[in-house]
PDB file of C-alpha atoms in Angstrom:
ATOM      1  CA  LYS A   1      -0.043   0.125  -0.055  1.00 77.00           C
ATOM      2  CA  HIS A   2       2.833   2.178   0.581  1.00 83.00           C
ATOM      3  CA  ASP A   3       5.629   3.971  -1.567  1.00 91.00           C
ATOM      4  CA  SER A   4       8.380   2.953   0.342  1.00 91.00           C
ATOM      5  CA  PRO A   5       7.415   0.026   2.842  1.00 86.00           C
ATOM      6  CA  TRP A   6       9.384  -1.266   5.510  1.00 84.00           C
ATOM      7  CA  TYR A   7       9.886  -5.014   5.708  1.00 88.00           C
ATOM      8  CA  LEU A   8      10.167  -6.232   9.200  1.00 89.00           C
ATOM      9  CA  ILE A   9      11.434  -9.750  10.139  1.00 91.00           C
ATOM     10  CA  SER A  10      10.421 -11.378  13.215  1.00 93.00           C
ATOM     11  CA  ASN A  11      10.145 -14.648  14.874  1.00 94.00           C
ATOM     12  CA  ILE A  12       6.551 -13.539  16.006  1.00 94.00           C
ATOM     13  CA  ASP A  13       3.781 -14.931  14.051  1.00 93.00           C
ATOM     14  CA  HIS A  14       1.488 -12.080  14.617  1.00 95.00           C
ATOM     15  CA  PRO A  15       2.064  -8.985  12.395  1.00 91.00           C
ATOM     16  CA  PRO A  16       0.107  -6.395  14.371  1.00 93.00           C
ATOM     17  CA  THR A  17       2.181  -7.391  17.345  1.00 94.00           C
ATOM     18  CA  VAL A  18       5.392  -6.906  15.469  1.00 93.00           C
ATOM     19  CA  ILE A  19       4.399  -3.663  14.222  1.00 91.00           C
ATOM     20  CA  ARG A  20       3.204  -2.543  17.579  1.00 92.00           C
ATOM     21  CA  LEU A  21       6.592  -3.441  19.191  1.00 91.00           C
ATOM     22  CA  TYR A  22       8.488  -1.735  16.403  1.00 91.00           C
ATOM     23  CA  ARG A  23       6.828   1.445  16.715  1.00 90.00           C
ATOM     24  CA  LYS A  24       8.111   1.507  20.532  1.00 89.00           C
ATOM     25  CA  ARG A  25      11.455   1.835  19.066  1.00 87.00           C
ATOM     26  CA  PHE A  26      11.262   5.603  18.089  1.00 82.00           C
ATOM     27  CA  GLY A  27      10.170   6.427  21.498  1.00 80.00           C
ATOM     28  CA  ILE A  28      12.928   4.309  23.224  1.00 83.00           C
ATOM     29  CA  GLU A  29      15.662   6.020  20.825  1.00 84.00           C
ATOM     30  CA  THR A  30      14.374   9.480  21.724  1.00 82.00           C
ATOM     31  CA  LEU A  31      14.466   8.763  25.390  1.00 82.00           C
ATOM     32  CA  PHE A  32      18.072   7.302  25.153  1.00 82.00           C
ATOM     33  CA  GLY A  33      19.260  10.305  23.036  1.00 83.00           C
ATOM     34  CA  ASP A  34      17.698  12.779  25.654  1.00 84.00           C
ATOM     35  CA  LEU A  35      19.389  10.878  28.506  1.00 82.00           C
ATOM     36  CA  LYS A  36      22.779  10.674  26.777  1.00 83.00           C
ATOM     37  CA  SER A  37      24.079  13.097  23.829  1.00 81.00           C
ATOM     38  CA  ARG A  38      21.138  15.331  23.424  1.00 82.00           C
ATOM     39  CA  GLY A  39      20.417  16.043  27.377  1.00 83.00           C
ATOM     40  CA  PHE A  40      22.150  14.720  30.557  1.00 86.00           C
ATOM     41  CA  ASN A  41      25.277  13.358  28.825  1.00 86.00           C
ATOM     42  CA  ILE A  42      25.077  10.325  31.388  1.00 86.00           C
ATOM     43  CA  HIS A  43      27.535   8.446  28.849  1.00 83.00           C
ATOM     44  CA  LYS A  44      30.332  10.569  30.156  1.00 87.00           C
ATOM     45  CA  SER A  45      29.737   9.633  33.761  1.00 87.00           C
ATOM     46  CA  ASN A  46      32.160   6.815  33.549  1.00 87.00           C
ATOM     47  CA  LEU A  47      30.421   4.948  36.311  1.00 87.00           C
ATOM     48  CA  ARG A  48      31.177   1.300  36.876  1.00 88.00           C
ATOM     49  CA  HIS A  49      29.444   0.321  40.136  1.00 91.00           C
ATOM     50  CA  PRO A  50      25.828  -0.844  39.387  1.00 90.00           C
ATOM     51  CA  GLU A  51      24.712   0.992  42.945  1.00 91.00           C
ATOM     52  CA  ARG A  52      25.998   4.506  41.796  1.00 90.00           C
ATOM     53  CA  LEU A  53      24.690   4.020  38.285  1.00 87.00           C
ATOM     54  CA  GLU A  54      21.234   3.094  39.480  1.00 90.00           C
ATOM     55  CA  LYS A  55      21.291   6.182  41.808  1.00 90.00           C
ATOM     56  CA  LEU A  56      22.358   8.541  38.696  1.00 89.00           C
ATOM     57  CA  LEU A  57      19.767   6.823  36.697  1.00 88.00           C
ATOM     58  CA  ILE A  58      17.048   7.543  39.327  1.00 89.00           C
ATOM     59  CA  ALA A  59      18.200  11.081  39.593  1.00 89.00           C
ATOM     60  CA  VAL A  60      18.235  11.671  35.790  1.00 90.00           C
ATOM     61  CA  CYS A  61      14.913  10.115  35.176  1.00 88.00           C
ATOM     62  CA  LEU A  62      13.425  12.209  37.615  1.00 88.00           C
ATOM     63  CA  ALA A  63      15.059  15.412  36.018  1.00 88.00           C
ATOM     64  CA  PHE A  64      13.865  14.078  32.788  1.00 90.00           C
ATOM     65  CA  ILE A  65      10.490  14.073  33.793  1.00 89.00           C
ATOM     66  CA  PHE A  66      10.526  17.340  35.351  1.00 86.00           C
ATOM     67  CA  THR A  67      12.176  18.932  32.101  1.00 89.00           C
ATOM     68  CA  ILE A  68       9.317  17.169  30.183  1.00 89.00           C
ATOM     69  CA  LEU A  69       6.720  18.816  32.315  1.00 87.00           C
ATOM     70  CA  THR A  70       8.455  22.197  32.119  1.00 86.00           C
ATOM     71  CA  GLY A  71       8.612  21.709  28.208  1.00 86.00           C
ATOM     72  CA  ALA A  72       5.029  20.962  27.935  1.00 87.00           C
ATOM     73  CA  ARG A  73       3.955  23.939  29.893  1.00 83.00           C
ATOM     74  CA  THR A  74       5.783  26.528  27.832  1.00 82.00           C
ATOM     75  CA  ASP A  75       2.011  28.170  27.578  1.00 77.00           C
ATOM     76  CA  ARG A  76       2.100  29.215  31.175  1.00 77.00           C
ATOM     77  CA  PHE A  77       5.344  31.168  30.777  1.00 77.00           C
ATOM     78  CA  ASP A  78       5.248  34.861  29.617  1.00 76.00           C
ATOM     79  CA  PRO A  79       5.814  35.005  25.776  1.00 78.00           C
ATOM     80  CA  ALA A  80       8.324  37.648  26.151  1.00 78.00           C
ATOM     81  CA  GLN A  81      10.312  35.719  28.446  1.00 77.00           C
ATOM     82  CA  LEU A  82      10.375  32.762  26.030  1.00 80.00           C
ATOM     83  CA  LYS A  83      11.751  34.975  23.233  1.00 81.00           C
ATOM     84  CA  LYS A  84      14.756  35.511  25.199  1.00 80.00           C
ATOM     85  CA  ILE A  85      15.277  31.609  25.565  1.00 83.00           C
ATOM     86  CA  PHE A  86      14.298  30.582  21.936  1.00 80.00           C
ATOM     87  CA  ARG A  87      13.328  32.083  18.764  1.00 77.00           C
ATOM     88  CA  GLN A  88       9.282  31.625  18.427  1.00 71.00           C
ATOM     89  CA  ASP A  89       9.745  30.819  14.812  1.00 72.00           C
ATOM     90  CA  GLN A  90      11.692  27.657  15.733  1.00 72.00           C
ATOM     91  CA  ALA A  91       9.865  26.661  18.592  1.00 70.00           C
ATOM     92  CA  LYS A  92       7.727  24.123  16.746  1.00 74.00           C
ATOM     93  CA  GLN A  93      11.150  22.593  15.648  1.00 80.00           C
ATOM     94  CA  PHE A  94      12.027  21.777  19.401  1.00 82.00           C
ATOM     95  CA  SER A  95      10.725  18.631  21.068  1.00 84.00           C
ATOM     96  CA  ILE A  96       9.187  19.006  24.561  1.00 87.00           C
ATOM     97  CA  PHE A  97      12.169  17.908  26.111  1.00 89.00           C
ATOM     98  CA  THR A  98      14.348  20.320  24.246  1.00 88.00           C
ATOM     99  CA  LYS A  99      12.127  23.237  25.208  1.00 88.00           C
ATOM    100  CA  GLY A 100      12.112  22.258  28.870  1.00 89.00           C
ATOM    101  CA  LYS A 101      15.871  21.928  28.732  1.00 90.00           C
ATOM    102  CA  MET A 102      16.509  25.257  27.216  1.00 89.00           C
ATOM    103  CA  ILE A 103      14.042  27.052  29.869  1.00 87.00           C
ATOM    104  CA  TRP A 104      16.116  25.331  32.762  1.00 86.00           C
ATOM    105  CA  ASP A 105      19.503  26.084  31.026  1.00 87.00           C
ATOM    106  CA  PHE A 106      18.497  29.713  30.616  1.00 86.00           C
ATOM    107  CA  PHE A 107      16.979  30.262  34.240  1.00 83.00           C
ATOM    108  CA  LEU A 108      19.852  28.434  35.949  1.00 81.00           C
ATOM    109  CA  LEU A 109      22.527  30.411  33.946  1.00 85.00           C
ATOM    110  CA  PHE A 110      20.560  33.701  34.276  1.00 83.00           C
ATOM    111  CA  PRO A 111      18.675  33.610  37.740  1.00 79.00           C
ATOM    112  CA  GLN A 112      17.886  37.532  37.602  1.00 80.00           C
ATOM    113  CA  SER A 113      15.862  36.660  34.536  1.00 77.00           C
ATOM    114  CA  ARG A 114      13.429  34.450  36.199  1.00 76.00           C
ATOM    115  CA  PRO A 115       9.926  35.682  36.159  1.00 71.00           C
ATOM    116  CA  PRO A 116       8.442  36.872  39.665  1.00 73.00           C
ATOM    117  CA  ASN A 117       5.847  34.032  39.389  1.00 69.00           C
ATOM    118  CA  PHE A 118       8.818  31.403  38.516  1.00 69.00           C
ATOM    119  CA  LYS A 119       8.142  29.647  42.010  1.00 69.00           C
ATOM    120  CA  GLU A 120       4.327  29.459  41.352  1.00 69.00           C
ATOM    121  CA  LEU A 121       5.023  28.073  37.940  1.00 64.00           C
ATOM    122  CA  LEU A 122       6.967  25.152  39.223  1.00 63.00           C
ATOM    123  CA  LEU A 123       4.371  24.379  42.162  1.00 63.00           C
ATOM    124  CA  LYS A 124       1.739  24.160  39.395  1.00 62.00           C
ATOM    125  CA  LEU A 125       3.842  21.323  37.826  1.00 56.00           C
ATOM    126  CA  LYS A 126       3.023  19.334  40.935  1.00 54.00           C
ATOM    127  CA  SER A 127       6.478  17.544  40.597  1.00 51.00           C
ATOM    128  CA  VAL A 128       8.655  19.497  42.903  1.00 46.00           C
ATOM    129  CA  ARG A 129       8.556  21.703  45.937  1.00 41.00           C
ATOM    130  CA  LEU A 130      10.691  24.558  46.614  1.00 37.00           C
TER     131      LEU A 130
END
């Protein structure tokens, strides 16, 4: 039916299951990219002890969730403030994670630029208390 079909080879006999499982690949690859090279750079930690790596992954996953929540709530930020962080004509090109990370990077580097209601915005995310 398609101009450029993808042929999937699997040991699973049920084609809809194969397609459903393969579709998960894209979300998983995006997650690993955000945790590694496009986000938190955990691949540079050089941790070898499983306990330490486990603690790092827990912290990074919590930070990932918080970053996603921040990026998803860009509508709650002042548009003038967002213009300082990323160009509005490019906003649709960024993932929710990237928007959230850009907001956090900006406010951590320039605390004086935080809007007066910054703490309230964070509390509305309901994932952290300051």
